[in-house]
CSV table of C-alpha atoms in Angstrom, one decimal:
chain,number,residue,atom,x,y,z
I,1,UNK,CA,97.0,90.7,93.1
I,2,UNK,CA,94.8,93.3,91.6
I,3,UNK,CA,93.2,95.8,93.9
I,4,UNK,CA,89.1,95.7,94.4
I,5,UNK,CA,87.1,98.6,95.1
I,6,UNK,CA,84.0,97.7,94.1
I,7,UNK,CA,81.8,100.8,95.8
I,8,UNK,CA,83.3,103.7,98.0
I,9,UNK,CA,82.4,103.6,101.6
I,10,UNK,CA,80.6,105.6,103.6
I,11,UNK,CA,83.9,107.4,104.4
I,12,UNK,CA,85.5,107.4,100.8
I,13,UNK,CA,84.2,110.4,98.8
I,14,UNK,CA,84.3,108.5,95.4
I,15,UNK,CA,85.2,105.2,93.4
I,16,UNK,CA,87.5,105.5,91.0
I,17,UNK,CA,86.2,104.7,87.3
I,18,UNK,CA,89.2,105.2,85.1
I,19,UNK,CA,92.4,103.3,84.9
I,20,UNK,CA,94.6,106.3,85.7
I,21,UNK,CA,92.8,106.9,88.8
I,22,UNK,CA,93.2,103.3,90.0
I,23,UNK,CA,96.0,102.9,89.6
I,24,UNK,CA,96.2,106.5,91.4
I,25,UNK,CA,94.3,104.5,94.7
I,26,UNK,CA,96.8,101.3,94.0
I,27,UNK,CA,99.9,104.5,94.7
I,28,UNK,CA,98.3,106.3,97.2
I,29,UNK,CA,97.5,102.8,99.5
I,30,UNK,CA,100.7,101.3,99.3
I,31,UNK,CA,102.5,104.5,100.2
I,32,UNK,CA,99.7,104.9,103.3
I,33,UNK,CA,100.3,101.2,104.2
I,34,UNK,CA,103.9,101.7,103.8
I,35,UNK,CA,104.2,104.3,105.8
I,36,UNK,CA,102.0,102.7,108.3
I,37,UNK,CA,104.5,99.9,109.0
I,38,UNK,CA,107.2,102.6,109.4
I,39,UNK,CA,106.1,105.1,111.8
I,40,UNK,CA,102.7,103.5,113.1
I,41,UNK,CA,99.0,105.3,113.1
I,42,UNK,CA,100.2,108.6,115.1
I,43,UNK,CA,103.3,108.5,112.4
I,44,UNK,CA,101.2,108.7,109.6
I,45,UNK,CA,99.9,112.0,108.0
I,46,UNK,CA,98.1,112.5,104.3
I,47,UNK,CA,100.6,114.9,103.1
I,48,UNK,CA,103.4,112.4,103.1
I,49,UNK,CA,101.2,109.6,101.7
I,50,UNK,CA,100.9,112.0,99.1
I,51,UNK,CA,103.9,112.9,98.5
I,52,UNK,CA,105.5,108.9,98.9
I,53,UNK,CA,102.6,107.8,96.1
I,54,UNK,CA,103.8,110.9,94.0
I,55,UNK,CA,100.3,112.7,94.2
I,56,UNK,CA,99.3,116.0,95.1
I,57,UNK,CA,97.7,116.3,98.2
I,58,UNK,CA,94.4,117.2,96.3
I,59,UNK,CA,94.1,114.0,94.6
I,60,UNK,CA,94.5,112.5,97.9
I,61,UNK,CA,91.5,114.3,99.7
I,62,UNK,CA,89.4,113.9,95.9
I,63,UNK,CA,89.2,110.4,97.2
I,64,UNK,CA,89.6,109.9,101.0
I,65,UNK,CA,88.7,112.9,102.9
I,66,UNK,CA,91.0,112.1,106.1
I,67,UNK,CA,93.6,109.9,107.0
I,68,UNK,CA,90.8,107.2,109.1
I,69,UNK,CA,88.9,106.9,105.6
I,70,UNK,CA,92.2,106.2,103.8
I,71,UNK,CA,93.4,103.3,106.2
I,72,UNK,CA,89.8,101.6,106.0
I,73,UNK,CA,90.6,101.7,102.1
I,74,UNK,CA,93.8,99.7,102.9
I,75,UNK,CA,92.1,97.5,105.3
I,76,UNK,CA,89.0,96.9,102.6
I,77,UNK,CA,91.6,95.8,99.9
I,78,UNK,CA,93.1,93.4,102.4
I,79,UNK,CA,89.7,92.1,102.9
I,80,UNK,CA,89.0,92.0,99.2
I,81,UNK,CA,92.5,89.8,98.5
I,82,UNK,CA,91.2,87.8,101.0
I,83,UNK,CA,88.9,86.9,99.6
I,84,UNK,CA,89.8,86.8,96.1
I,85,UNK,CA,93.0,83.8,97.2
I,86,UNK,CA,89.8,81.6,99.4
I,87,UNK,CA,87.4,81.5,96.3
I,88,UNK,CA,90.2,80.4,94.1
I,89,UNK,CA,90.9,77.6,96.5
I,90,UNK,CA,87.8,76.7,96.1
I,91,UNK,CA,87.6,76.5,92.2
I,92,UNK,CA,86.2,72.7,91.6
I,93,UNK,CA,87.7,73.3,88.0
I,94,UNK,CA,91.6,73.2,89.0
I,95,UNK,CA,93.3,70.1,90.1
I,96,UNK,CA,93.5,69.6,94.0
I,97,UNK,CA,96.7,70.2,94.4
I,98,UNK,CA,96.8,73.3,92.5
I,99,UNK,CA,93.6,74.5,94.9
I,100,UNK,CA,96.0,73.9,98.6
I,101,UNK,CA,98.9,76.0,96.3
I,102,UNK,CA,96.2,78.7,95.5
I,103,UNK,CA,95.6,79.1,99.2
I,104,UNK,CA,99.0,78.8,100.8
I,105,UNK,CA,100.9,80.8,98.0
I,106,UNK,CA,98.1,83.5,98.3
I,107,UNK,CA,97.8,84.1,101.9
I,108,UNK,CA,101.3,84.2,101.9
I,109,UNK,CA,101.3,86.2,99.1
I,110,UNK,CA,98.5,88.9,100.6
I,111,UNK,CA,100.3,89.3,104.4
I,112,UNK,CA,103.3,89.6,102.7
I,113,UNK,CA,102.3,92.9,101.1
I,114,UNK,CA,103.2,95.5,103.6
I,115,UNK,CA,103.5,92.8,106.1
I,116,UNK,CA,104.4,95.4,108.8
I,117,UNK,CA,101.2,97.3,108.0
I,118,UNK,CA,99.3,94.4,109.5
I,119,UNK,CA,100.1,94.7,113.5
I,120,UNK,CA,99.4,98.4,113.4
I,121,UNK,CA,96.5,98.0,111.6
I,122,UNK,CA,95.3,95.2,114.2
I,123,UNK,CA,97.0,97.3,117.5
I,124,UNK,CA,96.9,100.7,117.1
I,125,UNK,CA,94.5,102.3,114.3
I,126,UNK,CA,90.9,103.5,115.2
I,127,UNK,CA,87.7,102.2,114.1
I,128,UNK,CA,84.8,103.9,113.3
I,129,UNK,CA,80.8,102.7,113.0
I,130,UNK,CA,81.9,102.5,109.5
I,131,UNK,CA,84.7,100.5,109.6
I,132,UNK,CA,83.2,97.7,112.3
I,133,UNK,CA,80.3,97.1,110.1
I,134,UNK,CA,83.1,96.7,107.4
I,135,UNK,CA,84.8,94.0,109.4
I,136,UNK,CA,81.8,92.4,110.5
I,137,UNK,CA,80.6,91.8,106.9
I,138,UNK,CA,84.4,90.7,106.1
I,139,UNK,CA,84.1,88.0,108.8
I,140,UNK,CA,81.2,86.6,107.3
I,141,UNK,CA,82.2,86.4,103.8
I,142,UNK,CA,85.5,84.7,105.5
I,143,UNK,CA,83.3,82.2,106.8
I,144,UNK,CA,81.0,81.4,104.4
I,145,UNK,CA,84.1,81.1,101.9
I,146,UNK,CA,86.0,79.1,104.0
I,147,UNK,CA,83.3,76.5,104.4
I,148,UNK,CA,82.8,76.6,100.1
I,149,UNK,CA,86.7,76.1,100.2
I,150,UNK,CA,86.0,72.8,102.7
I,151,UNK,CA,83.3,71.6,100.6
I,152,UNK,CA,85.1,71.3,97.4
I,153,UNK,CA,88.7,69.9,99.3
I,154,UNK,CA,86.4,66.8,101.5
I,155,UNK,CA,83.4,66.3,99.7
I,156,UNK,CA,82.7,63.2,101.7
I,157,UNK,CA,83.3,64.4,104.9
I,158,UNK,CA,80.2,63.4,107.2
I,159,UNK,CA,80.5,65.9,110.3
I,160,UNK,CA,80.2,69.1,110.7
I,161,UNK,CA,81.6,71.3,107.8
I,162,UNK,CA,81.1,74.8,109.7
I,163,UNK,CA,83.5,73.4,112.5
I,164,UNK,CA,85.7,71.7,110.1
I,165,UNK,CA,86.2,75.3,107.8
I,166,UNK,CA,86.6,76.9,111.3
I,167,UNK,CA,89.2,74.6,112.4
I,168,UNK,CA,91.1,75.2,108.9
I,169,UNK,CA,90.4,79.2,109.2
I,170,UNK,CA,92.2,79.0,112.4
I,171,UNK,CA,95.0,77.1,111.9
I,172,UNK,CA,95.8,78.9,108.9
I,173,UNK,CA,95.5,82.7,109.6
I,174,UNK,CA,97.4,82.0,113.1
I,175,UNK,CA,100.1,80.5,111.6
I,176,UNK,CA,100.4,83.2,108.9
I,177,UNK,CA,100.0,85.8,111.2
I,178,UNK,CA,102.4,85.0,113.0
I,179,UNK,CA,105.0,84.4,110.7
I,180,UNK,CA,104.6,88.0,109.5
I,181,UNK,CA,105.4,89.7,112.8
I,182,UNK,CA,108.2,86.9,113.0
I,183,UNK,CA,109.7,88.2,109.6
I,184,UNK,CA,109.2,84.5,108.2
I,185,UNK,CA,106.6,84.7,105.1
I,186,UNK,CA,109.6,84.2,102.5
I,187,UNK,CA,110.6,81.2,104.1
I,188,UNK,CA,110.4,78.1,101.9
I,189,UNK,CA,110.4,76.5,104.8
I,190,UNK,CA,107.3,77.6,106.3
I,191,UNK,CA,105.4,77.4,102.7
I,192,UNK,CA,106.3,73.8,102.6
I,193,UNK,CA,105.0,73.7,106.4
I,194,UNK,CA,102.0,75.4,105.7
I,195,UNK,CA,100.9,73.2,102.6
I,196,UNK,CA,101.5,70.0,104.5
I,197,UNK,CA,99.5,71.4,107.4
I,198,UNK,CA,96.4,71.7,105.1
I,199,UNK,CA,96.7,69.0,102.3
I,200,UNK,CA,96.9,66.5,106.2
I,201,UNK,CA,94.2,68.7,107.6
I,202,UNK,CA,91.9,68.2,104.5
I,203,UNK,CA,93.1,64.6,103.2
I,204,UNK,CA,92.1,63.2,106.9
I,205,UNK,CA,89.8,60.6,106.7
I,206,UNK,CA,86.6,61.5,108.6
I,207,UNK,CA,83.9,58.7,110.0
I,208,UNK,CA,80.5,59.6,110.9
I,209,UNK,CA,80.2,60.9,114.6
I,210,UNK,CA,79.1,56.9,116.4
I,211,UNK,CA,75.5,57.5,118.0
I,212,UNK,CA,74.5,56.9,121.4
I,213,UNK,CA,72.1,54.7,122.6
């Protein structure tokens, strides 16, 4: 899944513009997140990110100007992939079936990358102003996709579609999650699980709440 960047933050020096230096960020975040998984936040330093992504350490520090600006990159690409697998399971131009694949095959697909990375990141890395603001606009986006994703999968559902996209959001990311720190994601099995758990969860049939008199 391609990597977004859309604007640096307020910890990032620069975006990159050109090909070669994406795909320069794409190097240098996989070998931070990489390394991340390995050794953990007080295991990680920028001079061997640089040297695992086969960079010098100024290329690094052209873009991320410590190692706290380089892991909110990682985390803001996670967010972006997100994202990018909830509005294409919510695409009203593909076939149903191919929306519940979209989402199950791409969460998978996004915690699988670097799946490691994800407990530390959760457990054991700081957070600055910068990067709670970051998360807090991530958790709305989240949201508000989730409940487009709803929407489009129970368009007659009567009740309340906020609680209904949270239920789904739930269900799903803690059932992913924990398959990652159980070592599970390539499982068949648990694909096959996990699309059943949604196409029931979203094929249910719903009846008005009955009012009281």
């Amino acid at each position: 899944m391609a990597t977004r960047i859309p604007e640096p933050s307020a910890s990032m020096r620069k975006a990159p513009k050109q090909a070669r230096s994406r795909a320069t960020i794409d190097a240098i975040l996989d070998a931070a997140a990489h390394i991340l998984g390995e050794r953990g936040w007080q295991g990680l330093t920028t001079n061997d990110v640089a040297q695992a992504a086969g960079a010098s350490i100024g290329s690094l520090y052209q873009y991320f100007p410590n190692k706290l600006a380089l892991i909110e990159a990682v985390r803001r690409r996670h967010f972006d992939d997100v994202l990018a697998v909830l509005h294409a399971a919510a695409d009203r131009s593909a076939p149903r079936s191919a929306r519940i694949a979209a989402l199950v095959d791409g969460m998978i697909a996004v915690h699988s990358r670097h799946a490691t990375a994800h407990r530390v990141l959760l457990e054991e890395c700081p957070r600055g102003e910068t990067e709670r603001q970051m998360h807090d606009r991530f958790d709305i986006e989240c949201r508000h996709a989730y409940e487009a994703l709803f929407k489009v999968n129970v368009p007659d559902f009567v009740g309340d579609t906020k609680l209904g996209a949270q239920v789904l959001a739930g269900a799903l990311a803690g059932a992913v999650h924990e398959a990652a720190r159980q070592g599970q994601l390539a499982s068949p099995e648990l694909r096959r699980e996990l699309a059943w758990l949604v196409d029931r969860y979203l094929s249910k049939r719903r009846s008005a709440p009955k009012r009281v008199v």
